[in-house]
Amino acid sequence: MAEERPSEQRERPEDPRIQPIALHQEMQRSYLEYAMSVIVGRALPDVRDGLKPVQRRILFAMHELGLTPDRPYRKCARVVGDVLGKYHPHGDQAVYDALVRLVQTFASRHPLLDGHGNFGSVDDDPPAAMRYTETRLAPIANEGMLDEISSDTVDFASNFDGSQQEPTVLPAQLPFLILNGCTGIAVGMATNIPPHNLGEVVDALIALIRKPDLSDEKLLELVPGPDFPTGGEVLLGSGVRETYLGGRGSIPMRGVAHIEEVQPGKGRHKRGAVVITELPYQLSKAGWIEKLAEQVNEGKIGGIADIRDESDRDGMRIVVELRRDANPETVLSDLQRRTALQSNFGAIMLALVNSQPVQLSLRRMLQQFLEYRELTILRRTRHALKRCEDRLEVVEGLTKALNVLKQVIEMITAAADAASAKASLQVHLDLSERQADAVLAMPLRRLTGLEQESLRKEADDLRVESTDLRHLLDDRSALLDTMVGEFKALKKRFATPRRTRLIEGGDALVAQRAAAVRPNAELQRQQAFAALASESRLLIQADGAVKIVTPQMLGRLHLDASSDLGDNPSPAQVILPIAQQPALLAFTASGRVGLLRWEFAGQQPGN
């Protein structure tokens, strides 16, 4: 008998559960699935309600708990527990962090939650533990986000274990994505949307409803720039325009500061000081003061004697006390140039549209919301119409039964059971099943004359309401008028004055700061020329040296007056006024030529 070969010994029956697959294909598929899970289910907001899934689940769980603005506060631990157990099986600290951000007045322009306790500060102080803090829904969230959720305005889906139903999106009545902004880092992409003023955004929505082809210029007039909860200033320019028209841009912003005299102490002379009352959005006050102190100690910023934080419950106040020989304007300029007192907000207006990440312009973001709002109003109207017609059917059945009350009583008393009584009513009075059930369930008090009259009045009111609702469904212009009216009511209820000031000429200021950080040769030349006295003279000596001298120095040198070059060979000594910014060319012995940057001669010591 032949021996079994080794290759035959290794052969085994194939396991049908094991499928061969290339490693690179599996890595690509798994990573793509993970990336889409993070993008859709965690990091990016939906363009319709402006919420990430965890934020949506927090608000819905609080709605289910009945934590409305008129109810007492409830412990945040209770809310987090409900969110974890029912809708969001992730870490409790992650859910609490999301809840805290919805409460913080310095993080959201229109906070969706109302908090009681320590929820952190602008100094980057952490919030208290969830067992200590309490929360409930803010009025704008209760009325503008959750008010219509029971009117069949949105779709519901099963939660992670199929035991609960949760909304796929909330029926937002305002575009909270642009009102509160959003920050999120996904896989390979990120979003960073600045907050805006509610009144301005509502005006833009109404303008787009009235005139869908509204020009970009008019739209940017209605929404001129972000409105940060911490105030500050936004420098208008190409950064804001690129953000609104293309969905991505760098928006320069800076804190608000002024110069005043302060009394350092009793018996001491008053000193100048730079007082900062507002910082740029998302800048930690304590962190900024600490970094400023480091720069002062390292000698990078001069003229500062002391830094004090005098902030209290009335507002922010950071006092930068100056030395007696310091120029306050120069110190303020250095603070804006060398610290985060002036910084850029890198806007990326990325959101989910039909579960796909899309970079949105301001116009498209508002249009997407208007389409969604129109859909929710249609669904709300259909739901109201169905309820109205169902109730009208019942009232008409009751009215029909009351008109032949004796016959109804006879049929019911003659019936053997409830089922036969119901069938008898349906046959003899031509009632539907719902009407027959309502007649059988009618209490005796309905038999009084007053109750009968109220039923007839209710039927008339229901017919009028049904006609109005059908008109809304059939006439889009009437529906749009309703939408505009609701927007105006919400604006009157929740709009607040703008906090962030808008400053013209942002591009020049940004260019100045960029040049200070990484100046180019031409800008350095311009700065060197600006530092020269206008009456100075440009002196070219016989040995080829170039100097900038004052008229007084020229007088001491006993040189001749300025001489024109003309067509004659250059004289040995040339004196030119710098006010005319003469262009000088330098020639080498090998014939090379270059523009002479004579402005830097004024920076040489002794000139």
Coordinates of C-alpha atoms in Angstrom, one line a residue:
M1 CA 0.0 0.0 0.0
A2 CA 1.4 3.4 -1.1
E3 CA 2.4 5.9 1.6
E4 CA 0.2 9.0 2.0
R5 CA 2.0 12.1 0.7
P6 CA 2.5 15.1 3.1
S7 CA 0.3 17.3 0.9
E8 CA -2.5 14.9 1.2
Q9 CA -2.1 14.6 4.9
R10 CA -2.5 18.4 5.3
E11 CA -5.8 18.5 3.3
R12 CA -8.8 19.0 5.6
P13 CA -12.5 19.5 4.8
E14 CA -13.1 23.3 4.2
D15 CA -15.1 25.1 6.9
P16 CA -18.0 27.0 5.1
R17 CA -17.9 29.7 7.8
I18 CA -14.3 30.7 6.8
Q19 CA -14.1 32.9 3.7
P20 CA -10.8 33.9 2.2
I21 CA -10.4 37.6 1.8
A22 CA -7.4 39.9 0.9
L23 CA -6.1 41.8 3.9
H24 CA -6.0 45.2 2.1
Q25 CA -9.7 44.8 1.0
E26 CA -10.8 44.0 4.5
M27 CA -8.9 47.0 5.9
Q28 CA -10.4 49.3 3.3
R29 CA -13.9 48.1 4.0
S30 CA -13.6 48.1 7.8
Y31 CA -12.0 51.6 7.9
L32 CA -14.6 53.0 5.6
E33 CA -17.4 51.6 7.7
Y34 CA -15.8 53.0 10.8
A35 CA -15.3 56.4 9.1
M36 CA -19.0 56.6 8.0
S37 CA -20.1 55.6 11.5
V38 CA -18.1 58.4 13.1
I39 CA -19.3 60.9 10.4
V40 CA -23.0 60.1 10.5
G41 CA -23.5 58.8 14.0
R42 CA -21.2 60.9 16.1
A43 CA -19.2 63.9 14.9
L44 CA -21.2 65.9 12.3
P45 CA -24.5 67.7 12.8
D46 CA -27.6 67.3 10.6
V47 CA -28.4 70.4 8.5
R48 CA -32.1 70.1 9.5
D49 CA -32.0 70.5 13.3
G50 CA -28.3 71.3 13.7
L51 CA -27.8 68.6 16.2
K52 CA -25.4 65.6 16.6
P53 CA -27.0 62.3 17.6
V54 CA -26.0 62.6 21.2
Q55 CA -27.4 66.1 21.5
R56 CA -30.7 65.0 19.9
R57 CA -31.0 62.1 22.3
I58 CA -30.3 64.3 25.3
L59 CA -33.1 66.7 24.3
F60 CA -35.5 63.9 23.5
A61 CA -34.8 62.1 26.7
M62 CA -35.5 65.3 28.7
H63 CA -38.7 65.8 26.7
E64 CA -39.8 62.3 27.7
L65 CA -38.9 63.0 31.3
G66 CA -41.1 66.1 31.2
L67 CA -38.3 68.5 32.0
T68 CA -40.1 71.6 30.5
P69 CA -39.1 75.1 31.6
D70 CA -42.1 75.4 33.9
R71 CA -41.1 72.2 35.8
P72 CA -38.4 71.9 38.6
Y73 CA -34.8 71.1 37.7
R74 CA -33.7 67.5 37.6
K75 CA -30.3 66.0 38.4
C76 CA -28.1 65.7 35.3
A77 CA -27.2 62.2 36.5
R78 CA -30.8 61.2 35.9
V79 CA -30.8 62.6 32.4
V80 CA -27.5 61.0 31.5
G81 CA -28.7 57.7 32.9
D82 CA -31.8 57.8 30.7
V83 CA -29.8 58.7 27.6
L84 CA -27.4 55.9 28.2
G85 CA -30.0 53.3 29.0
K86 CA -32.4 54.1 26.2
Y87 CA -30.7 55.7 23.3
H88 CA -26.9 56.3 23.5
P89 CA -24.9 53.3 24.8
H90 CA -21.5 55.2 25.1
G91 CA -19.5 56.6 28.0
D92 CA -21.4 58.6 30.6
Q93 CA -18.8 61.3 30.7
A94 CA -19.1 61.8 26.9
V95 CA -22.9 62.3 27.3
Y96 CA -22.4 64.7 30.2
D97 CA -19.8 66.7 28.3
A98 CA -22.3 67.1 25.5
L99 CA -25.0 68.1 28.0
V100 CA -22.7 70.7 29.6
R101 CA -22.0 72.4 26.3
L102 CA -25.7 72.7 25.7
V103 CA -26.0 74.6 29.0
Q104 CA -22.9 76.9 28.8
T105 CA -23.9 80.5 27.9
F106 CA -20.4 81.3 26.8
A107 CA -20.3 78.3 24.3
S108 CA -23.8 78.6 22.7
R109 CA -25.4 81.7 21.5
H110 CA -28.8 80.3 22.3
P111 CA -28.3 77.6 24.9
L112 CA -30.8 74.7 24.5
L113 CA -30.7 73.7 28.2
D114 CA -31.2 75.7 31.4
G115 CA -28.7 74.7 34.1
H116 CA -28.5 75.0 37.8
G117 CA -25.1 74.6 39.4
N118 CA -21.5 74.8 38.2
F119 CA -21.2 74.1 34.5
G120 CA -17.7 75.5 34.0
S121 CA -16.5 78.9 33.1
V122 CA -14.7 80.9 30.4
D123 CA -11.5 80.3 32.4
D124 CA -11.7 76.6 31.4
D125 CA -12.8 75.6 34.9
P126 CA -14.4 72.1 34.6
P127 CA -18.0 71.6 35.5
A128 CA -19.1 70.0 38.7
A129 CA -19.9 66.3 38.7
M130 CA -23.3 65.3 37.2
R131 CA -24.6 64.2 40.6
Y132 CA -24.4 67.9 41.8
T133 CA -25.7 69.8 38.7
E134 CA -29.3 70.1 37.6
T135 CA -30.9 70.9 34.3
R136 CA -34.1 71.3 32.4
L137 CA -35.1 72.4 28.8
A138 CA -34.6 76.0 27.9
P139 CA -37.7 77.8 26.5
I140 CA -36.2 78.1 23.0
A141 CA -35.6 74.3 22.9
N142 CA -39.0 73.4 24.3
E143 CA -40.9 75.7 21.9
G144 CA -38.6 75.9 18.9
M145 CA -37.3 72.3 18.8
L146 CA -39.6 69.9 20.6
D147 CA -43.1 71.5 20.5
E148 CA -44.3 69.7 17.4
I149 CA -42.7 66.3 18.0
S150 CA -46.0 64.7 18.9
S151 CA -47.7 65.9 15.6
D152 CA -46.2 63.3 13.3
T153 CA -43.7 65.8 12.0
V154 CA -40.6 63.5 12.0
D155 CA -39.9 59.8 11.6
F156 CA -39.0 57.5 14.5
A157 CA -36.6 54.6 14.4
S158 CA -35.8 51.8 16.8
N159 CA -33.0 52.4 19.3
F160 CA -29.9 50.2 19.7
D161 CA -31.7 47.2 21.2
G162 CA -35.1 47.7 19.7
S163 CA -36.8 48.4 23.0
Q164 CA -37.5 52.1 22.4
Q165 CA -38.4 54.5 19.5
E166 CA -36.3 57.6 19.0
P167 CA -36.6 60.4 16.5
T168 CA -34.2 60.4 13.5
V169 CA -34.4 64.3 13.6
L170 CA -36.1 66.8 15.7
P171 CA -38.8 69.2 14.3
A172 CA -36.7 72.3 14.6
Q173 CA -38.6 75.6 13.9
L174 CA -35.3 77.6 13.6
P175 CA -32.0 76.8 11.9
F176 CA -30.1 75.9 15.1
L177 CA -27.1 74.7 13.0
I178 CA -26.2 78.3 12.1
L179 CA -27.7 79.9 15.3
N180 CA -25.6 78.0 17.8
G181 CA -22.8 76.8 15.4
C182 CA -21.1 73.5 15.8
T183 CA -17.6 72.0 16.2
G184 CA -16.8 68.4 15.4
I185 CA -13.9 66.3 14.2
A186 CA -14.7 63.2 12.1
V187 CA -12.5 60.9 10.1
G188 CA -10.8 62.9 7.4
M189 CA -13.0 65.9 7.8
A190 CA -14.1 68.4 10.4
T191 CA -16.8 71.0 10.9
N192 CA -16.5 74.4 12.6
I193 CA -19.6 76.6 12.2
P194 CA -19.7 80.0 14.0
P195 CA -22.9 81.0 15.9
H196 CA -25.1 83.8 14.5
N197 CA -27.7 86.3 15.6
L198 CA -31.3 84.9 15.6
G199 CA -32.9 88.1 14.4
E200 CA -30.6 88.4 11.4
V201 CA -31.0 84.8 10.4
V202 CA -34.8 85.0 10.6
D203 CA -34.7 88.1 8.4
A204 CA -32.6 86.2 5.9
L205 CA -35.0 83.2 5.9
I206 CA -38.0 85.5 5.3
A207 CA -36.2 87.2 2.5
L208 CA -35.4 83.9 0.8
I209 CA -39.0 82.8 1.2
R210 CA -40.2 86.1 -0.4
K211 CA -37.5 86.1 -3.1
P212 CA -35.8 82.7 -3.7
D213 CA -33.3 84.3 -6.2
L214 CA -32.1 86.9 -3.7
S215 CA -28.7 88.2 -4.6
D216 CA -25.6 87.2 -2.6
E217 CA -24.9 90.8 -1.8
K218 CA -28.3 91.3 -0.2
L219 CA -28.0 88.0 1.7
L220 CA -24.7 89.1 3.1
E221 CA -26.2 92.4 4.2
L222 CA -28.9 90.5 6.1
V223 CA -26.3 88.2 7.7
P224 CA -23.2 90.3 7.8
G225 CA -21.1 88.1 10.1
P226 CA -21.1 85.8 13.1
D227 CA -22.4 86.8 16.5
F228 CA -20.4 85.1 19.2
P229 CA -21.8 84.6 22.7
T230 CA -18.7 86.1 24.3
G231 CA -19.0 89.3 22.2
G232 CA -15.7 90.6 20.7
E233 CA -15.2 92.0 17.3
V234 CA -15.2 90.4 13.8
L235 CA -13.1 92.0 11.1
L236 CA -15.1 92.0 7.9
G237 CA -13.4 91.2 4.7
S238 CA -12.7 88.3 2.3
G239 CA -12.6 85.7 5.1
V240 CA -16.3 86.3 6.0
R241 CA -17.3 86.5 2.3
E242 CA -15.5 83.2 1.5
T243 CA -17.1 81.5 4.4
Y244 CA -20.6 82.5 3.4
L245 CA -20.2 82.0 -0.3
G246 CA -18.0 78.9 -0.4
G247 CA -18.5 77.2 3.0
R248 CA -14.9 77.6 4.2
G249 CA -12.9 80.6 5.2
S250 CA -10.8 82.2 7.9
I251 CA -12.8 84.8 9.9
P252 CA -10.5 87.3 11.9
M253 CA -11.8 88.1 15.3
R254 CA -10.4 90.0 18.3
G255 CA -11.2 91.0 21.8
V256 CA -12.5 94.4 22.9
A257 CA -10.1 96.6 24.7
H258 CA -9.8 100.2 25.7
I259 CA -7.2 102.5 27.3
E260 CA -7.8 104.2 30.7
E261 CA -6.0 105.5 33.7
V262 CA -6.0 103.3 36.8
Q263 CA -4.9 104.0 40.4
P264 CA -2.3 101.3 41.3
G265 CA -2.5 102.0 45.0
K266 CA -3.0 104.6 47.7
G267 CA -0.5 107.4 47.4
R268 CA 0.8 106.3 44.0
H269 CA 0.5 108.2 40.7
K270 CA -2.1 107.1 38.2
R271 CA -0.9 104.9 35.3
G272 CA -2.1 104.1 31.9
A273 CA -3.7 100.6 31.4
V274 CA -5.1 98.5 28.7
V275 CA -8.4 97.1 29.9
I276 CA -9.8 94.0 28.1
T277 CA -13.6 93.6 28.5
E278 CA -14.3 90.9 25.9
L279 CA -12.1 88.1 24.5
P280 CA -12.4 86.2 21.2
Y281 CA -14.8 83.2 21.0
Q282 CA -13.5 80.0 22.7
L283 CA -10.4 81.7 24.2
S284 CA -9.7 80.8 27.8
K285 CA -9.3 83.9 29.9
A286 CA -7.0 82.3 32.5
G287 CA -4.9 80.7 29.7
W288 CA -4.5 83.9 27.8
I289 CA -3.4 85.8 31.0
E290 CA -0.9 83.0 31.7
K291 CA 0.6 83.1 28.2
L292 CA 0.8 86.9 28.3
A293 CA 2.7 86.8 31.6
E294 CA 5.2 84.4 30.0
Q295 CA 5.8 86.7 27.0
V296 CA 6.3 89.7 29.3
N297 CA 8.8 87.7 31.5
E298 CA 10.6 86.6 28.3
G299 CA 10.8 90.2 27.1
K300 CA 8.7 89.6 24.0
I301 CA 6.2 92.2 24.9
G302 CA 7.5 95.4 26.7
G303 CA 5.9 98.2 28.6
I304 CA 3.8 96.1 31.0
A305 CA 4.1 96.5 34.7
D306 CA 1.3 94.2 36.0
I307 CA -1.6 92.0 34.9
R308 CA -4.7 91.7 37.0
D309 CA -8.0 89.8 36.5
E310 CA -10.8 92.0 37.9
S311 CA -13.6 90.0 36.4
D312 CA -16.8 89.6 38.5
R313 CA -20.4 88.7 38.0
D314 CA -21.0 92.0 36.2
G315 CA -18.6 91.1 33.4
M316 CA -15.1 90.5 32.3
R317 CA -12.3 93.0 33.1
I318 CA -8.6 92.2 32.6
V319 CA -6.3 95.1 33.5
V320 CA -2.9 95.3 31.9
E321 CA -1.1 98.0 33.9
L322 CA 1.6 99.8 31.9
R323 CA 4.9 101.3 32.9
R324 CA 5.1 105.1 33.1
D325 CA 7.3 105.4 30.0
A326 CA 5.1 103.0 27.9
N327 CA 2.9 104.1 25.0
P328 CA -0.6 102.5 25.6
E329 CA -1.4 102.4 21.9
T330 CA 1.8 100.5 21.1
V331 CA 1.2 98.0 23.9
L332 CA -2.4 97.4 22.7
S333 CA -1.1 96.9 19.2
D334 CA 1.5 94.4 20.5
L335 CA -1.2 92.5 22.4
Q336 CA -3.3 92.2 19.3
R337 CA -0.3 91.3 17.1
R338 CA 1.5 88.9 19.4
T339 CA -1.2 87.2 21.5
A340 CA -4.5 85.5 20.8
L341 CA -6.4 88.8 21.6
Q342 CA -6.7 88.8 17.8
S343 CA -7.0 85.4 16.2
N344 CA -8.8 83.7 13.3
F345 CA -11.9 81.5 13.4
G346 CA -11.3 78.7 10.9
A347 CA -14.8 78.2 9.6
I348 CA -15.8 75.0 7.8
M349 CA -19.5 74.8 7.2
L350 CA -19.8 71.0 6.9
A351 CA -23.0 69.2 7.8
L352 CA -25.0 66.1 6.9
V353 CA -27.4 66.4 4.0
N354 CA -29.4 63.2 3.4
S355 CA -26.8 61.4 5.6
Q356 CA -24.0 62.6 3.4
P357 CA -21.3 65.2 4.5
V358 CA -21.6 68.3 2.4
Q359 CA -19.8 71.7 2.6
L360 CA -22.5 74.3 2.5
S361 CA -22.7 77.9 1.6
L362 CA -24.9 80.2 3.7
R363 CA -27.6 80.3 1.0
R364 CA -27.7 76.5 0.7
M365 CA -27.7 76.0 4.4
L366 CA -30.7 78.3 4.8
Q367 CA -32.5 76.7 1.8
Q368 CA -32.0 73.2 3.2
F369 CA -33.6 74.3 6.4
L370 CA -36.5 76.0 4.6
E371 CA -37.2 72.8 2.6
Y372 CA -37.2 70.8 5.8
R373 CA -39.4 73.4 7.6
E374 CA -41.9 73.3 4.8
L375 CA -42.0 69.5 5.0
T376 CA -42.6 69.5 8.8
I377 CA -45.4 72.1 8.4
L378 CA -47.0 69.9 5.8
R379 CA -46.8 66.8 8.0
R380 CA -48.1 68.8 11.0
T381 CA -51.0 70.1 8.9
R382 CA -51.9 66.6 7.6
H383 CA -51.8 65.3 11.2
A384 CA -54.0 68.1 12.4
L385 CA -56.4 67.6 9.5
K386 CA -56.7 63.8 10.2
R387 CA -57.4 64.5 13.9
C388 CA -59.9 67.2 13.0
E389 CA -61.8 64.9 10.5
D390 CA -61.8 62.0 13.0
R391 CA -63.3 64.2 15.7
L392 CA -65.8 65.7 13.2
E393 CA -66.9 62.2 12.3
V394 CA -67.5 61.4 16.0
V395 CA -69.3 64.7 16.7
E396 CA -71.6 64.3 13.6
G397 CA -72.4 60.8 14.8
L398 CA -73.3 62.0 18.3
T399 CA -75.4 64.8 16.8
K400 CA -77.2 62.4 14.5
A401 CA -77.9 60.1 17.5
L402 CA -79.2 62.9 19.7
N403 CA -81.7 64.0 16.9
V404 CA -83.4 60.5 17.2
L405 CA -82.6 59.9 20.9
K406 CA -85.7 57.9 21.7
Q407 CA -85.1 55.5 18.8
V408 CA -81.4 55.1 19.9
I409 CA -82.5 54.2 23.4
E410 CA -85.0 51.7 22.1
M411 CA -82.4 50.0 19.9
I412 CA -79.9 49.8 22.7
T413 CA -82.3 48.5 25.3
A414 CA -83.6 45.9 22.8
A415 CA -80.1 44.7 21.9
A416 CA -78.9 41.5 23.6
D417 CA -75.3 42.7 24.0
A418 CA -73.0 45.6 23.1
A419 CA -72.0 44.1 19.8
S420 CA -75.6 43.7 18.5
A421 CA -76.4 47.2 19.8
K422 CA -73.4 48.6 17.8
A423 CA -74.5 46.7 14.7
S424 CA -78.1 47.9 15.1
L425 CA -76.9 51.6 15.3
Q426 CA -74.7 51.2 12.3
V427 CA -77.6 49.7 10.2
H428 CA -80.5 51.9 11.2
L429 CA -78.8 55.2 11.6
D430 CA -76.1 54.7 8.9
L431 CA -73.2 55.3 11.4
S432 CA -69.6 54.3 10.9
E433 CA -67.9 51.9 13.4
R434 CA -66.2 54.8 15.1
Q435 CA -69.5 56.8 15.4
A436 CA -71.3 53.8 16.8
D437 CA -68.6 53.3 19.5
A438 CA -68.9 57.0 20.4
V439 CA -72.7 56.8 20.8
L440 CA -72.4 53.7 23.0
A441 CA -69.8 55.4 25.1
M442 CA -71.7 58.7 25.4
P443 CA -72.3 59.7 29.0
L444 CA -75.8 60.8 30.2
R445 CA -74.7 64.4 30.7
R446 CA -74.5 64.7 26.9
L447 CA -78.3 64.4 26.8
T448 CA -78.8 67.9 28.3
G449 CA -79.7 70.7 26.1
L450 CA -76.6 72.7 26.8
E451 CA -74.4 69.7 25.9
Q452 CA -76.3 69.1 22.7
E453 CA -75.8 72.8 21.7
S454 CA -72.0 72.6 22.5
L455 CA -71.7 69.5 20.2
R456 CA -73.3 71.4 17.3
K457 CA -71.0 74.4 17.9
E458 CA -68.0 72.1 18.0
A459 CA -69.0 70.5 14.7
D460 CA -69.2 73.9 13.1
D461 CA -65.8 74.9 14.4
L462 CA -64.3 71.6 13.2
R463 CA -65.7 72.2 9.7
V464 CA -64.1 75.7 9.6
E465 CA -60.8 74.3 10.9
S466 CA -60.8 71.5 8.4
T467 CA -61.4 74.0 5.5
D468 CA -58.5 76.1 6.7
L469 CA -56.2 73.1 7.0
R470 CA -57.1 71.9 3.5
H471 CA -56.4 75.4 2.2
L472 CA -52.9 75.2 3.7
L473 CA -52.2 71.9 2.0
D474 CA -53.6 73.0 -1.4
D475 CA -52.1 76.5 -1.5
R476 CA -48.3 76.7 -1.1
S477 CA -48.4 80.5 -0.8
A478 CA -50.7 80.3 2.2
L479 CA -48.4 77.7 3.8
L480 CA -45.4 80.0 3.2
D481 CA -47.3 82.9 4.8
T482 CA -47.9 80.7 7.8
M483 CA -44.2 79.9 7.9
V484 CA -43.3 83.6 7.8
G485 CA -45.7 84.4 10.6
E486 CA -44.2 81.6 12.8
F487 CA -40.7 82.9 12.1
K488 CA -41.7 86.4 13.1
A489 CA -43.3 85.2 16.3
L490 CA -40.2 83.2 17.2
K491 CA -38.0 86.3 16.4
K492 CA -40.1 88.5 18.7
R493 CA -40.0 85.8 21.4
F494 CA -36.3 84.9 21.3
A495 CA -34.2 87.4 19.4
T496 CA -31.6 89.4 21.3
P497 CA -29.4 92.3 20.3
R498 CA -26.1 91.5 18.5
R499 CA -23.1 91.0 20.9
T500 CA -20.2 90.9 18.4
R501 CA -19.3 94.2 16.8
L502 CA -18.5 94.2 13.1
I503 CA -15.4 96.2 12.0
E504 CA -14.7 97.1 8.4
G505 CA -11.3 96.7 6.8
G506 CA -10.5 93.3 8.1
D507 CA -8.3 92.3 5.2
A508 CA -5.8 95.1 5.8
L509 CA -5.6 94.2 9.5
V510 CA -5.1 90.5 8.8
A511 CA -2.4 91.3 6.3
Q512 CA -0.7 93.5 8.8
R513 CA -0.8 90.7 11.4
A514 CA 0.4 88.1 8.9
A515 CA 3.3 90.3 8.0
A516 CA 4.2 90.7 11.6
V517 CA 4.3 87.0 12.0
R518 CA 6.1 86.2 8.7
P519 CA 6.9 89.5 6.9
N520 CA 8.0 89.6 3.3
A521 CA 10.8 91.8 2.0
E522 CA 8.4 94.3 0.3
L523 CA 6.4 94.8 3.4
Q524 CA 9.5 95.1 5.5
R525 CA 10.7 97.8 3.1
Q526 CA 7.4 99.7 3.5
Q527 CA 7.5 99.5 7.3
A528 CA 11.1 100.7 7.2
F529 CA 10.1 103.7 5.0
A530 CA 7.2 104.5 7.3
A531 CA 9.5 104.7 10.2
L532 CA 11.7 107.4 8.5
A533 CA 11.1 111.1 9.1
S534 CA 9.5 112.7 6.0
E535 CA 12.1 115.6 5.9
S536 CA 15.1 113.2 5.9
R537 CA 17.4 113.0 2.9
L538 CA 19.0 110.1 1.1
L539 CA 22.8 110.6 0.9
I540 CA 25.0 108.6 -1.5
Q541 CA 28.7 109.1 -0.7
A542 CA 31.6 109.0 -3.0
D543 CA 32.6 105.6 -1.6
G544 CA 29.2 104.1 -2.4
A545 CA 27.8 104.2 1.1
V546 CA 24.1 105.0 1.4
K547 CA 22.8 106.8 4.4
I548 CA 19.6 108.5 5.6
V549 CA 20.4 111.9 7.3
T550 CA 18.4 114.7 8.7
P551 CA 18.5 118.2 7.4
Q552 CA 20.4 119.3 10.5
M553 CA 23.1 116.7 9.8
L554 CA 23.3 118.0 6.2
G555 CA 23.8 121.5 7.4
R556 CA 26.8 120.4 9.5
L557 CA 28.3 118.5 6.6
H558 CA 28.2 121.7 4.4
L559 CA 27.2 119.8 1.3
D560 CA 25.6 121.2 -1.8
A561 CA 21.9 121.2 -2.3
S562 CA 20.2 118.3 -4.2
S563 CA 21.5 117.8 -7.7
D564 CA 19.5 116.3 -10.6
L565 CA 21.0 113.4 -12.3
G566 CA 19.9 114.3 -15.8
D567 CA 21.8 112.8 -18.8
N568 CA 25.2 113.5 -17.3
P569 CA 27.3 110.9 -15.5
S570 CA 26.3 110.5 -11.8
P571 CA 28.1 112.9 -9.5
A572 CA 30.3 111.6 -6.7
Q573 CA 27.7 112.7 -4.1
V574 CA 23.9 112.6 -4.5
I575 CA 21.4 114.1 -2.1
L576 CA 17.7 113.1 -2.7
P577 CA 14.5 113.8 -0.7
I578 CA 13.0 110.6 0.5
A579 CA 9.4 111.9 0.4
Q580 CA 9.4 111.1 -3.3
Q581 CA 10.6 107.5 -2.7
P582 CA 13.3 107.5 -5.4
A583 CA 14.0 104.2 -7.0
L584 CA 17.8 103.4 -7.1
L585 CA 19.4 100.8 -9.3
A586 CA 22.8 99.3 -8.3
F587 CA 25.1 98.0 -11.1
T588 CA 27.9 95.5 -10.4
A589 CA 31.2 95.3 -12.3
S590 CA 30.0 92.1 -14.0
G591 CA 26.9 94.0 -15.3
R592 CA 24.3 92.6 -12.9
V593 CA 21.6 95.1 -11.8
G594 CA 19.2 95.2 -8.8
L595 CA 16.8 97.5 -7.0
L596 CA 18.5 99.1 -4.0
R597 CA 16.5 98.9 -0.8
W598 CA 17.8 102.1 0.6
E599 CA 15.0 102.4 3.2
F600 CA 16.8 100.0 5.5
A601 CA 19.8 102.4 5.7
G602 CA 17.7 104.4 8.3
Q603 CA 17.9 101.4 10.6
Q604 CA 21.7 101.5 10.8
P605 CA 23.0 102.8 14.2
G606 CA 24.3 106.3 14.2
N607 CA 22.2 107.5 11.2

